[in-house]
Amino acid sequence: MTGEIIAFAEQREGALKKSAREVVTTAAKLGKELGAGVVAVAFAEGAVEGAGGLGRCGATEVLLAQGNGSAACARALADLARERQARAVLLPASAAGKDIAPRVAALLEVPQASDCVRLSAAAGSIEAVRPVYGGKALWTVKSRASCFLATLRPNVFPADESLGAALEPVRLPAPAGTPATLATLKEVLAPQGGRRIEVTEADVIVAGGRGMKGPEHFALLERLAEALGGTVGASRAAVDAGWRPHAEQIGQTGKTVAPTLYVACGISGAIQHLAGMSSSRVIVAINKDPEAPIFKVADYGVVGDVLEVVPALTEEVKKAKAAG
Amino acid sequence: MNLVACVKRVPDTASPVRPGRDGRSIDLGGVSFVLNPYDEYAVEECLRLKEARGGQVTVLSAGGPDASKELRHCLAMGADRAVLVKDAALDRDARSTAALLAAALQRIPFDLLFFGRQAVDHDNAQVGLIVATLLGLPAVAEVSKVDVGTGAVTVRREAEGGIEVHEVPLPCVLTAQKGLNEPRYASLKGIMKAKKMQIEEMEVAAPDALLEVLRLEPPPPRPPGKMVGEGAAAAPTLVKLLRDEAKVL
Ligand SMILES: Cc1cc2nc3c(=O)[nH]c(=O)nc-3n(C[C@H](O)[C@H](O)[C@H](O)COP(=O)(O)OP(=O)(O)OC[C@H]3O[C@@H](n4cnc5c(N)ncnc54)[C@H](O)[C@@H]3O)c2cc1C
Ligand SMILES: Nc1ncnc2c1ncn2[C@@H]1O[C@H](COP(=O)(O)O)[C@@H](O)[C@H]1O
């Protein structure tokens, strides 16, 4: 069987994102089952730090391509997928990946499985598991086309750097022809509240809800997040009250996150909130109501007033970190 | 200005979700349907643009006859025209849905074509961008602000790393993110007016779905958690558990 697996290796400002290793590792595991090579592609004008290291995650080729904007990247990926008769094209379910993948689906006429949490190959065919209905159910899907296109939920698929050796990246020539009328990126404004780790990229999230009682108390969460090396998130109630920016909202109408540690502070655990965070690895809940639904998904629960528990927790974390 | 919003009928997010008897779709017992929340932002933005600059708002949905309820809701909000693309297929994937809508849109003029960021049933977040690509139109997804200029729109989109400002020539495709606006409630007058309005029906051919759903299952339950204790006094134990048991510190 011919055909390779194309893995989109996301970079920002010349540095690979963590998702690149996750996507390439997942592609390599599928490739092993299917006997397919893995072509990792990063889009950048200049060098990408660590790109060659994707060979360690199982890439058999690392390409550096040019693509200005999602439409151009999609076209380049689709062209490459055709040229290589790709069995699969994998991207992260990040802002960029979610913006590129459907355009690839349209160009290649293949279906896309969005935000997958598991991928496997058996008997020559790829299956994906993905949450639907806001995480209230899981779908197992496969493609009836010869190619499978999927975006992978960040932080869910492990990266493994022992699957191969570093490679020398190969630069692809700039695409020929003039692009169609496109959207032009004019500028990038700093996010509301300054530049910080995005919730979708954070390893630790300390999220606050209506139980925080007011915007001023989120400083407590900032301090705990800082001690844990994480970032602050919020429930919709906290966002709708104007306490926190939309970019921090977690849940069905906000971001979907899967950090290693999620600390829910004064959040009741409504089904639409759980939709965005229930695939976190470890969940801690702090709530004064012992009956709050958040305790049903929490690994560790503390019943109490967030305004008292959070500062105490911050002190203990600092002590533990200092002790090493 | 011709403004078009594509809208979908979806289960209310508070509805129970259980596997149905076929093991691939949900049990519809006890499920109530609503206009997809993101599509509400799309319709609201069209209405605001019409109010500010004049024009016509068309809402378009592909689905069974039931979808006329959500289309009527859009008419009650203030849309001028509603089109139902009759579709009996039960297993449409995003690509074949997009092909269906793109075919219908050949017959509906527009300057701005709006979608929701995603439909909260299958959470695909694909249809808007696929339609744009099929029609060869520029597109920006997940916009949280739209300013219309002459022959182009300036939009904001939240991405990782900051808020992107894009300029897009018309006609173009945008998908609505939460925060774009606060959708209005339908007025009593709007509801009465919508009752008398006609919903146009359209039939178009579309390719079959290529994504096969093998199973729909409830998510595995999370293992039962531990109640660590009460109040600030629980902090040392919690940190110990996070470090030694969960190994996340
Ligand atoms: C279509 C739709 C989409 C939605 N999307 C989202 C979404 O994306 N994200 C989201 O979060 N929600 C979403 N919601 C809203 C969701 O249903 C809930 O209303 C929301 O999550 C509640 O936020 P909360 O937990 O902060 O507030 P509440 O439900 O009011 O809970 C506050 C909690 O704080 C506790 N508390 C109060 N004081 C203290 C204290 N001093 N110390 C400790 N605990 C305290 C209370 O016991 C309570 O459990 C959506 C709803 C709909 C209909
Ligand atoms: N059957 C449909 N009819 C009309 N619009 C749809 C339909 N399905 C999806 N859409 C539109 O496409 C958006 C994204 O849907 P999805 O890609 O399925 O998450 C929705 O918010 C709607 O605007």
XYZ file of C-alpha atoms and ligand atoms in Angstrom:
649
model
C 0.000 0.000 0.000
C 1.406 3.407 -0.950
C 0.680 6.611 0.826
C 2.111 8.572 3.666
C 0.775 10.401 6.672
C 1.043 14.173 6.658
C 1.470 15.804 10.073
C 1.025 19.558 10.457
C 3.734 20.764 12.828
C 2.523 24.060 14.244
C 5.065 26.741 15.042
C 4.854 30.268 16.340
C 7.553 32.860 15.924
C 10.053 30.241 14.820
C 9.516 27.822 17.702
C 7.607 24.560 17.436
C 4.506 24.252 19.543
C 4.065 21.337 21.920
C 1.239 20.041 19.713
C 3.725 19.441 16.880
C 5.348 16.607 18.841
C 1.949 15.223 19.814
C 0.684 15.211 16.220
C 3.882 13.724 14.773
C 4.065 11.023 17.469
C 0.432 10.060 16.811
C 1.084 9.984 13.063
C 4.132 7.775 13.643
C 2.126 5.283 15.705
C -0.490 5.047 12.949
C 2.275 4.863 10.362
C 3.774 1.893 12.145
C 0.461 0.002 11.955
C -0.109 0.952 8.332
C 3.464 0.736 7.091
C 3.383 4.421 6.141
C 6.038 7.108 6.461
C 5.339 10.367 8.276
C 5.896 13.720 6.599
C 5.989 16.536 9.147
C 5.303 19.964 7.663
C 5.927 23.293 9.354
C 4.973 26.579 7.709
C 7.488 29.347 8.254
C 9.452 31.925 6.312
C 12.605 31.296 8.324
C 14.065 28.480 10.382
C 11.958 26.598 12.931
C 13.787 25.781 16.106
C 13.574 22.080 16.862
C 11.968 21.108 13.524
C 14.625 18.482 12.785
C 13.929 16.999 16.234
C 10.533 15.844 14.956
C 12.472 12.920 13.507
C 12.784 11.720 17.100
C 8.981 11.659 17.293
C 8.892 9.378 14.277
C 8.812 11.756 11.294
C 10.540 10.213 8.276
C 10.744 13.608 6.565
C 10.575 17.144 7.884
C 9.506 19.831 5.424
C 9.531 23.589 5.835
C 6.902 25.164 3.618
C 5.642 28.639 2.913
C 2.056 29.581 3.396
C 0.770 32.981 4.293
C -2.556 32.485 6.037
C -4.835 29.487 6.528
C -6.110 29.307 2.948
C -2.574 29.143 1.547
C -1.438 26.583 4.140
C -4.498 24.461 3.327
C -3.712 24.570 -0.364
C -0.107 23.536 0.234
C -1.168 20.673 2.526
C -3.776 19.475 0.042
C -1.239 19.566 -2.816
C 1.255 17.633 -0.731
C -1.385 15.109 0.336
C -2.300 14.478 -3.308
C 1.306 14.193 -4.386
C 2.048 11.694 -1.618
C -1.298 9.889 -1.931
C -1.685 10.532 1.757
C -3.489 7.999 3.916
C -4.077 10.593 6.565
C -3.560 14.272 7.300
C -3.341 15.211 10.972
C -3.453 18.664 12.539
C -3.847 19.915 16.114
C -7.303 21.177 17.115
C -5.715 24.544 17.904
C -6.941 27.898 16.578
C -4.671 27.491 13.529
C -5.382 23.789 12.981
C -9.143 24.301 13.233
C -8.874 27.104 10.690
C -6.864 25.107 8.163
C -8.311 21.576 8.367
C -11.824 22.181 6.936
C -10.276 23.989 3.970
C -8.119 20.903 3.339
C -11.240 18.731 3.626
C -12.912 20.829 0.936
C -9.903 20.746 -1.409
C -9.246 17.023 -1.021
C -12.920 16.033 -0.880
C -12.339 13.988 2.237
C -14.247 14.028 5.517
C -12.736 15.496 8.671
C -12.970 14.149 12.208
C -12.677 17.178 14.516
C -11.097 17.367 17.954
C -10.261 13.664 18.230
C -9.199 12.186 21.553
C -8.107 8.787 20.231
C -6.856 7.436 16.925
C -6.128 3.869 15.999
C -5.398 1.823 12.935
C -6.548 -1.733 12.526
C -6.866 -3.914 9.445
C -5.554 -1.096 7.295
C -8.197 1.410 8.286
C -8.046 4.363 10.652
C -10.649 4.950 13.338
C -11.041 8.021 15.481
C -12.881 8.682 18.713
C -14.231 12.170 19.227
C -16.539 13.869 21.704
C -19.890 15.077 20.351
C -22.853 16.839 21.981
C -20.524 18.874 24.148
C -18.731 15.791 25.416
C -21.941 14.054 26.498
C -21.201 11.251 24.031
C -18.288 9.803 22.088
C -18.371 8.936 18.419
C -16.163 6.340 16.814
C -15.789 7.250 13.157
C -13.943 6.199 10.051
C -13.500 7.637 6.608
C -15.082 6.097 3.523
C -12.572 8.039 1.431
C -9.029 6.830 0.845
C -7.701 9.569 3.109
C -8.482 10.393 6.733
C -8.312 13.981 7.928
C -8.358 14.669 11.641
C -7.633 17.386 14.170
C -6.308 16.195 17.526
C -7.279 17.717 20.848
C -4.109 19.287 22.301
C -2.620 17.773 25.480
C -4.460 14.477 25.032
C -2.069 12.545 22.782
C 1.313 11.867 24.390
C 4.498 12.948 22.618
C 7.344 10.436 22.434
C 10.830 11.500 21.407
C 12.279 8.014 21.245
C 10.731 6.891 17.975
C 13.564 7.889 15.651
C 16.492 10.209 15.090
C 16.716 13.910 14.314
C 16.526 14.816 10.624
C 17.684 17.691 8.478
C 14.568 19.721 7.483
C 14.048 20.231 3.757
C 12.749 23.539 2.499
C 10.001 23.360 -0.130
C 10.034 25.923 -2.938
C 7.525 28.762 -2.645
C 4.217 27.836 -4.304
C 3.788 28.978 -7.896
C 0.888 31.106 -9.074
C -0.946 33.987 -7.492
C -3.332 33.217 -4.665
C -7.018 34.014 -4.991
C -8.534 36.970 -3.137
C -7.918 36.290 0.480
C -8.430 37.711 3.875
C -5.413 39.834 4.815
C -4.065 39.836 8.328
C -3.646 43.526 9.184
C -2.369 43.362 12.740
C -2.357 41.300 15.909
C -3.563 43.113 19.006
C -2.424 42.110 22.473
C -5.156 40.120 24.198
C -7.371 41.844 26.753
C -5.510 41.848 30.063
C -2.098 41.511 28.409
C -0.203 38.639 26.854
C -0.400 35.436 28.841
C -0.482 31.674 28.359
C -3.654 30.790 26.460
C -6.006 28.411 28.254
C -5.850 26.021 25.297
C -2.078 25.796 25.614
C -1.701 25.779 29.379
C -0.574 22.747 31.312
C -2.276 24.018 34.461
C -5.503 26.044 34.582
C -6.940 27.718 37.666
C -10.509 28.620 36.727
C -12.909 30.835 38.620
C -16.683 31.109 38.532
C -19.448 33.122 40.091
C -18.314 31.859 43.488
C -15.306 34.192 43.209
C -17.809 36.960 44.067
C -16.165 39.702 41.988
C -13.362 40.517 39.547
C -11.034 41.719 42.315
C -10.752 38.226 43.813
C -9.323 36.774 40.601
C -5.972 38.134 41.812
C -6.022 35.163 44.212
C -6.352 32.826 41.244
C -3.588 34.658 39.346
C -1.289 34.011 42.301
C -2.194 30.318 42.533
C -1.789 29.962 38.753
C 1.601 31.618 38.959
C 2.730 29.291 41.748
C 1.587 26.291 39.680
C 3.071 27.612 36.425
C -0.330 27.896 34.818
C -2.926 30.358 33.646
C -6.381 31.592 34.676
C -9.645 30.475 33.086
C -13.272 31.296 33.816
C -16.823 29.993 33.706
C -19.370 31.663 31.499
C -20.992 33.265 34.523
C -17.709 35.023 35.352
C -17.256 36.111 31.725
C -20.837 37.290 31.268
C -20.550 39.320 34.475
C -17.657 41.126 32.791
C -15.119 39.873 35.360
C -12.954 38.095 32.793
C -12.337 38.321 29.013
C -14.124 35.991 26.575
C -10.801 34.415 25.638
C -10.696 32.784 29.077
C -14.132 31.167 28.965
C -14.054 27.411 29.240
C -16.961 25.255 28.138
C -19.326 24.572 25.327
C -19.425 28.163 24.075
C -15.845 28.826 25.132
C -12.600 26.924 24.846
C -12.121 23.194 25.134
C -9.136 22.424 27.308
C -7.352 19.314 28.520
C -4.620 20.469 30.909
C -2.683 18.201 33.231
C -4.243 19.979 36.202
C -7.539 21.901 36.307
C -8.494 23.704 39.506
C -12.161 24.797 39.521
C -12.794 27.532 42.084
C -16.357 28.571 42.865
C -17.666 26.835 39.741
C -20.822 24.742 40.065
C -20.012 22.335 37.234
C -22.891 22.930 34.812
C -22.971 20.483 31.917
C -21.891 23.229 29.468
C -18.844 23.970 31.621
C -17.928 20.287 31.903
C -18.070 20.062 28.083
C -14.954 22.196 27.944
C -12.814 20.667 30.678
C -13.804 17.114 31.533
C -10.916 15.573 29.598
C -8.423 17.318 31.913
C -6.093 14.792 33.495
C -6.508 15.788 37.144
C -9.409 17.944 38.324
C -9.508 19.725 41.676
C -12.717 21.408 42.824
C -13.066 23.990 45.556
C -16.666 24.855 46.352
C -18.603 25.729 49.493
C -21.531 23.529 48.449
C -20.749 19.829 49.047
C -23.557 18.932 46.602
C -22.109 20.969 43.690
C -22.031 18.818 40.514
C -18.372 19.725 39.901
C -17.452 17.275 42.706
C -18.788 14.416 40.533
C -15.994 14.920 38.007
C -13.312 16.089 40.448
C -10.438 13.827 41.451
C -9.913 15.902 44.585
C -12.508 18.039 46.270
C -12.288 20.636 49.017
C -15.473 21.972 50.583
C -14.938 25.533 51.669
C -14.803 29.218 50.872
C -12.562 29.859 47.870
C -11.422 33.150 49.347
C -9.882 31.192 52.239
C -8.870 27.938 50.568
C -7.110 29.443 47.523
C -4.566 31.590 49.427
C -3.778 28.664 51.744
C -3.310 26.404 48.734
C -1.014 28.949 47.066
C 1.205 29.030 50.172
C 1.369 25.223 50.332
C 2.207 24.956 46.621
C 5.003 27.504 47.007
C 6.376 25.577 49.991
C 6.225 22.271 48.100
C 7.912 23.783 45.027
C 10.637 25.383 47.155
C 11.297 22.025 48.850
C 11.732 20.548 45.332
C -26.528 44.589 1.310
C -27.533 40.948 0.969
C -26.880 39.164 4.208
C -27.284 35.410 4.540
C -26.986 33.289 7.683
C -26.882 29.490 7.614
C -28.627 28.051 10.641
C -29.065 24.604 12.110
C -31.599 23.003 14.401
C -29.764 21.255 17.251
C -30.598 19.641 20.591
C -30.726 22.101 23.461
C -27.406 21.838 25.312
C -29.248 20.976 28.526
C -30.974 17.980 26.878
C -30.057 14.459 27.945
C -27.828 12.584 25.492
C -28.192 8.793 25.400
C -27.283 6.362 22.640
C -30.273 5.395 20.529
C -31.211 1.878 19.503
C -29.037 1.926 16.403
C -25.994 2.547 18.630
C -24.861 5.340 16.311
C -27.174 8.263 16.919
C -28.846 9.692 20.000
C -32.132 8.674 21.537
C -34.488 11.550 20.725
C -36.735 10.875 23.727
C -36.821 13.939 25.979
C -34.659 16.003 23.622
C -35.821 19.529 22.855
C -34.442 21.401 19.863
C -33.266 24.972 19.501
C -31.527 27.233 17.031
C -27.789 26.508 17.323
C -26.521 29.173 19.799
C -23.667 30.324 17.516
C -26.108 30.698 14.622
C -28.098 33.053 16.805
C -25.049 35.339 16.908
C -24.798 35.040 13.113
C -28.449 36.007 12.599
C -28.199 38.852 15.125
C -25.148 40.292 13.341
C -26.968 40.176 9.997
C -29.941 41.999 11.538
C -27.690 44.687 13.028
C -25.886 45.226 9.727
C -29.207 45.504 7.927
C -30.465 48.020 10.476
C -27.301 50.090 10.116
C -26.889 49.941 6.340
C -30.071 48.601 4.791
C -30.467 45.376 2.873
C -32.079 42.013 3.235
C -31.477 39.124 5.644
C -31.987 35.573 4.440
C -31.709 32.531 6.682
C -30.923 29.162 5.192
C -31.156 25.734 6.767
C -30.737 22.228 5.430
C -32.757 19.568 7.159
C -36.127 17.914 7.586
C -39.470 19.723 7.865
C -38.908 20.212 11.630
C -36.185 22.745 10.886
C -38.870 25.214 9.796
C -39.457 25.915 13.509
C -35.943 27.338 13.900
C -36.251 29.204 10.597
C -39.465 30.754 11.855
C -37.678 31.800 15.024
C -35.174 33.677 12.820
C -38.044 35.347 10.945
C -39.490 36.373 14.308
C -36.124 37.902 15.222
C -36.411 40.005 12.055
C -35.081 38.023 9.068
C -36.796 38.842 5.766
C -36.607 35.515 4.010
C -36.212 31.879 5.064
C -35.141 29.005 2.850
C -35.288 25.351 3.802
C -33.132 23.022 1.750
C -35.047 19.798 2.053
C -32.769 17.038 3.179
C -33.839 13.650 4.422
C -30.342 12.192 4.867
C -29.724 11.280 8.474
C -25.977 10.902 8.354
C -24.771 14.076 6.686
C -21.173 14.827 7.543
C -19.881 18.379 7.486
C -18.482 18.098 3.979
C -21.669 16.817 2.382
C -23.742 19.344 4.350
C -21.432 22.057 3.058
C -21.804 20.780 -0.515
C -25.584 20.914 -0.111
C -25.506 24.473 1.225
C -22.988 25.591 -1.397
C -25.298 24.289 -4.137
C -28.260 26.139 -2.623
C -26.199 29.313 -2.277
C -25.647 29.392 -6.044
C -29.266 30.540 -6.197
C -29.180 33.032 -3.326
C -27.253 36.274 -3.838
C -25.150 37.513 -0.921
C -22.451 39.994 -0.005
C -21.842 38.563 3.438
C -22.401 34.927 4.300
C -22.512 34.038 7.981
C -22.243 30.727 9.783
C -21.950 29.776 13.421
C -18.520 28.744 14.694
C -19.838 25.248 15.213
C -23.069 23.355 15.568
C -23.326 22.104 19.142
C -24.643 18.684 18.083
C -21.632 17.123 16.378
C -19.234 19.941 17.290
C -17.618 19.779 13.851
C -16.715 23.450 13.398
C -16.214 22.846 9.677
C -19.193 23.748 7.499
C -18.545 27.503 7.120
C -14.931 27.080 6.033
C -15.776 24.214 3.669
C -18.530 26.226 1.986
C -16.125 29.168 1.593
C -13.492 26.927 0.026
C -16.012 25.261 -2.298
C -17.263 28.686 -3.430
C -13.725 30.065 -3.706
C -14.473 32.883 -1.249
C -12.252 34.434 1.404
C -13.229 33.420 4.945
C -12.435 34.278 8.522
C -13.633 31.928 11.250
C -14.634 32.702 14.830
C -15.027 36.440 14.455
C -15.897 38.494 17.516
C -16.237 41.906 15.807
C -17.299 42.984 12.323
C -16.963 46.446 10.742
C -18.292 46.879 7.234
C -16.414 49.280 4.921
C -16.774 49.825 1.182
C -16.244 46.564 -0.634
C -14.569 44.972 2.366
C -15.073 44.133 6.034
C -12.634 44.407 8.900
C -13.044 41.640 11.452
C -11.465 40.560 14.692
C -10.692 36.992 15.541
C -9.224 35.690 18.760
C -6.332 33.369 18.095
C -3.654 31.895 20.297
C -1.227 34.710 20.936
C -3.519 37.673 20.388
C -6.469 39.202 18.605
C -6.045 39.108 14.839
C -7.474 41.920 12.722
C -8.277 40.826 9.176
C -9.468 42.788 6.191
C -11.639 40.744 3.857
C -12.969 41.714 0.422
C -16.698 41.163 -0.235
C -18.337 38.788 -0.884
C -16.935 36.708 1.955
C -17.709 34.115 4.594
C -17.541 34.716 8.350
C -18.271 32.359 11.234
C -19.640 33.803 14.463
C -17.976 33.384 17.841
C -19.542 34.129 21.214
C -18.949 37.758 22.133
C -19.861 39.031 18.647
C -23.123 40.469 19.974
C -26.020 39.830 22.356
C -28.805 38.175 20.348
C -32.212 39.814 20.733
C -35.374 38.101 21.838
C -38.121 37.853 19.273
C -40.800 40.457 19.964
C -44.448 39.486 20.161
C -45.024 41.512 17.004
C -42.162 39.645 15.313
C -43.592 36.293 16.328
C -47.041 37.201 14.963
C -45.528 38.453 11.719
C -43.338 35.343 11.307
C -46.382 33.087 11.660
C -47.775 34.458 8.414
C -44.524 34.356 6.458
C -43.744 31.719 3.880
C -40.771 29.400 4.252
C -39.379 28.707 0.799
C -38.352 25.171 0.028
C -35.507 24.190 -2.207
C -34.139 20.899 -3.414
C -30.548 20.377 -4.494
C -28.359 17.356 -5.109
C -25.424 16.667 -2.811
C -22.733 14.019 -2.440
C -23.130 11.280 0.147
C -21.488 11.471 3.531
C -17.972 10.066 3.645
C -17.563 9.967 7.400
C -19.010 6.776 8.756
C -20.184 6.727 12.342
C -19.457 3.300 13.790
C -20.600 3.867 17.363
C -22.033 6.448 19.721
C -21.297 5.746 23.354
C -21.547 7.563 26.648
C -18.153 8.858 27.775
C -16.399 6.583 30.263
C -17.180 7.730 33.804
C -14.315 9.414 35.619
C -13.097 7.299 38.527
C -14.685 8.496 41.783
C -12.772 11.350 43.367
C -11.674 11.961 46.940
C -13.088 14.582 49.240
C -9.900 15.915 50.751
C -11.376 17.966 53.554
C -12.900 21.255 54.529
C -11.639 24.809 54.362
C -8.095 26.151 54.374
C -7.008 23.304 56.645
C -7.318 20.913 53.690
C -4.615 22.704 51.685
C -1.548 20.755 52.972
C -3.227 17.376 52.356
C -4.353 18.465 48.899
C -0.840 19.530 47.910
C 0.578 16.282 49.243
C -1.920 14.275 47.160
C -1.237 16.351 44.050
C 2.475 15.796 44.470
C 2.684 12.162 45.612
C -0.460 10.515 44.273
C -1.493 12.461 41.171
C 2.127 13.472 40.445
C 1.159 16.781 38.873
C 3.326 19.162 40.915
C -26.100 27.249 25.318
C -25.323 27.423 26.593
C -23.956 27.445 26.536
C -23.196 27.601 27.711
N -21.838 27.599 27.616
C -21.114 27.685 28.749
C -19.681 27.646 28.715
O -19.068 27.603 27.645
N -19.008 27.699 29.868
C -19.621 27.784 31.081
O -18.921 27.824 32.096
N -20.963 27.852 31.138
C -21.710 27.815 30.008
N -23.066 27.913 30.103
C -23.656 28.331 31.392
C -23.801 27.212 32.393
O -25.061 26.592 32.206
C -23.738 27.787 33.832
O -24.722 28.779 33.965
C -22.383 28.375 34.205
O -21.344 27.464 33.900
C -22.366 28.700 35.675
O -21.156 29.313 36.049
P -20.608 29.186 37.543
O -20.376 27.764 37.861
O -19.464 30.121 37.641
O -21.788 29.838 38.391
P -22.862 29.159 39.338
O -23.571 28.054 38.666
O -23.658 30.276 39.894
O -22.007 28.486 40.464
C -21.262 29.178 41.410
C -20.704 28.146 42.368
O -19.869 28.788 43.304
C -20.089 28.252 44.594
N -19.721 29.295 45.542
C -20.359 30.458 45.807
N -19.668 31.158 46.725
C -18.575 30.438 47.046
C -17.477 30.631 47.923
N -17.340 31.733 48.640
N -16.538 29.671 47.991
C -16.651 28.526 47.262
N -17.662 28.307 46.403
C -18.609 29.247 46.295
C -21.555 27.870 44.616
O -21.756 26.808 45.562
C -21.784 27.403 43.173
O -21.560 26.013 43.049
C -23.840 27.762 28.955
C -25.235 27.739 29.005
C -25.979 27.573 27.843
C -27.468 27.534 27.944
N -27.847 21.562 8.119
C -27.398 22.822 8.177
N -28.129 23.828 7.638
C -27.700 25.109 7.663
N -26.546 25.480 8.227
C -25.772 24.527 8.780
C -26.152 23.160 8.780
N -25.167 22.454 9.410
C -24.234 23.344 9.782
N -24.584 24.597 9.411
C -23.850 25.854 9.634
O -22.482 25.573 9.807
C -22.034 25.958 11.102
C -20.980 25.007 11.590
O -21.503 23.711 11.693
P -20.606 22.422 11.970
O -19.465 22.473 11.019
O -21.518 21.269 11.744
O -20.151 22.524 13.403
C -23.300 26.040 11.928
O -23.141 26.911 13.027
C -24.292 26.566 10.903
O -24.126 27.959 10.708
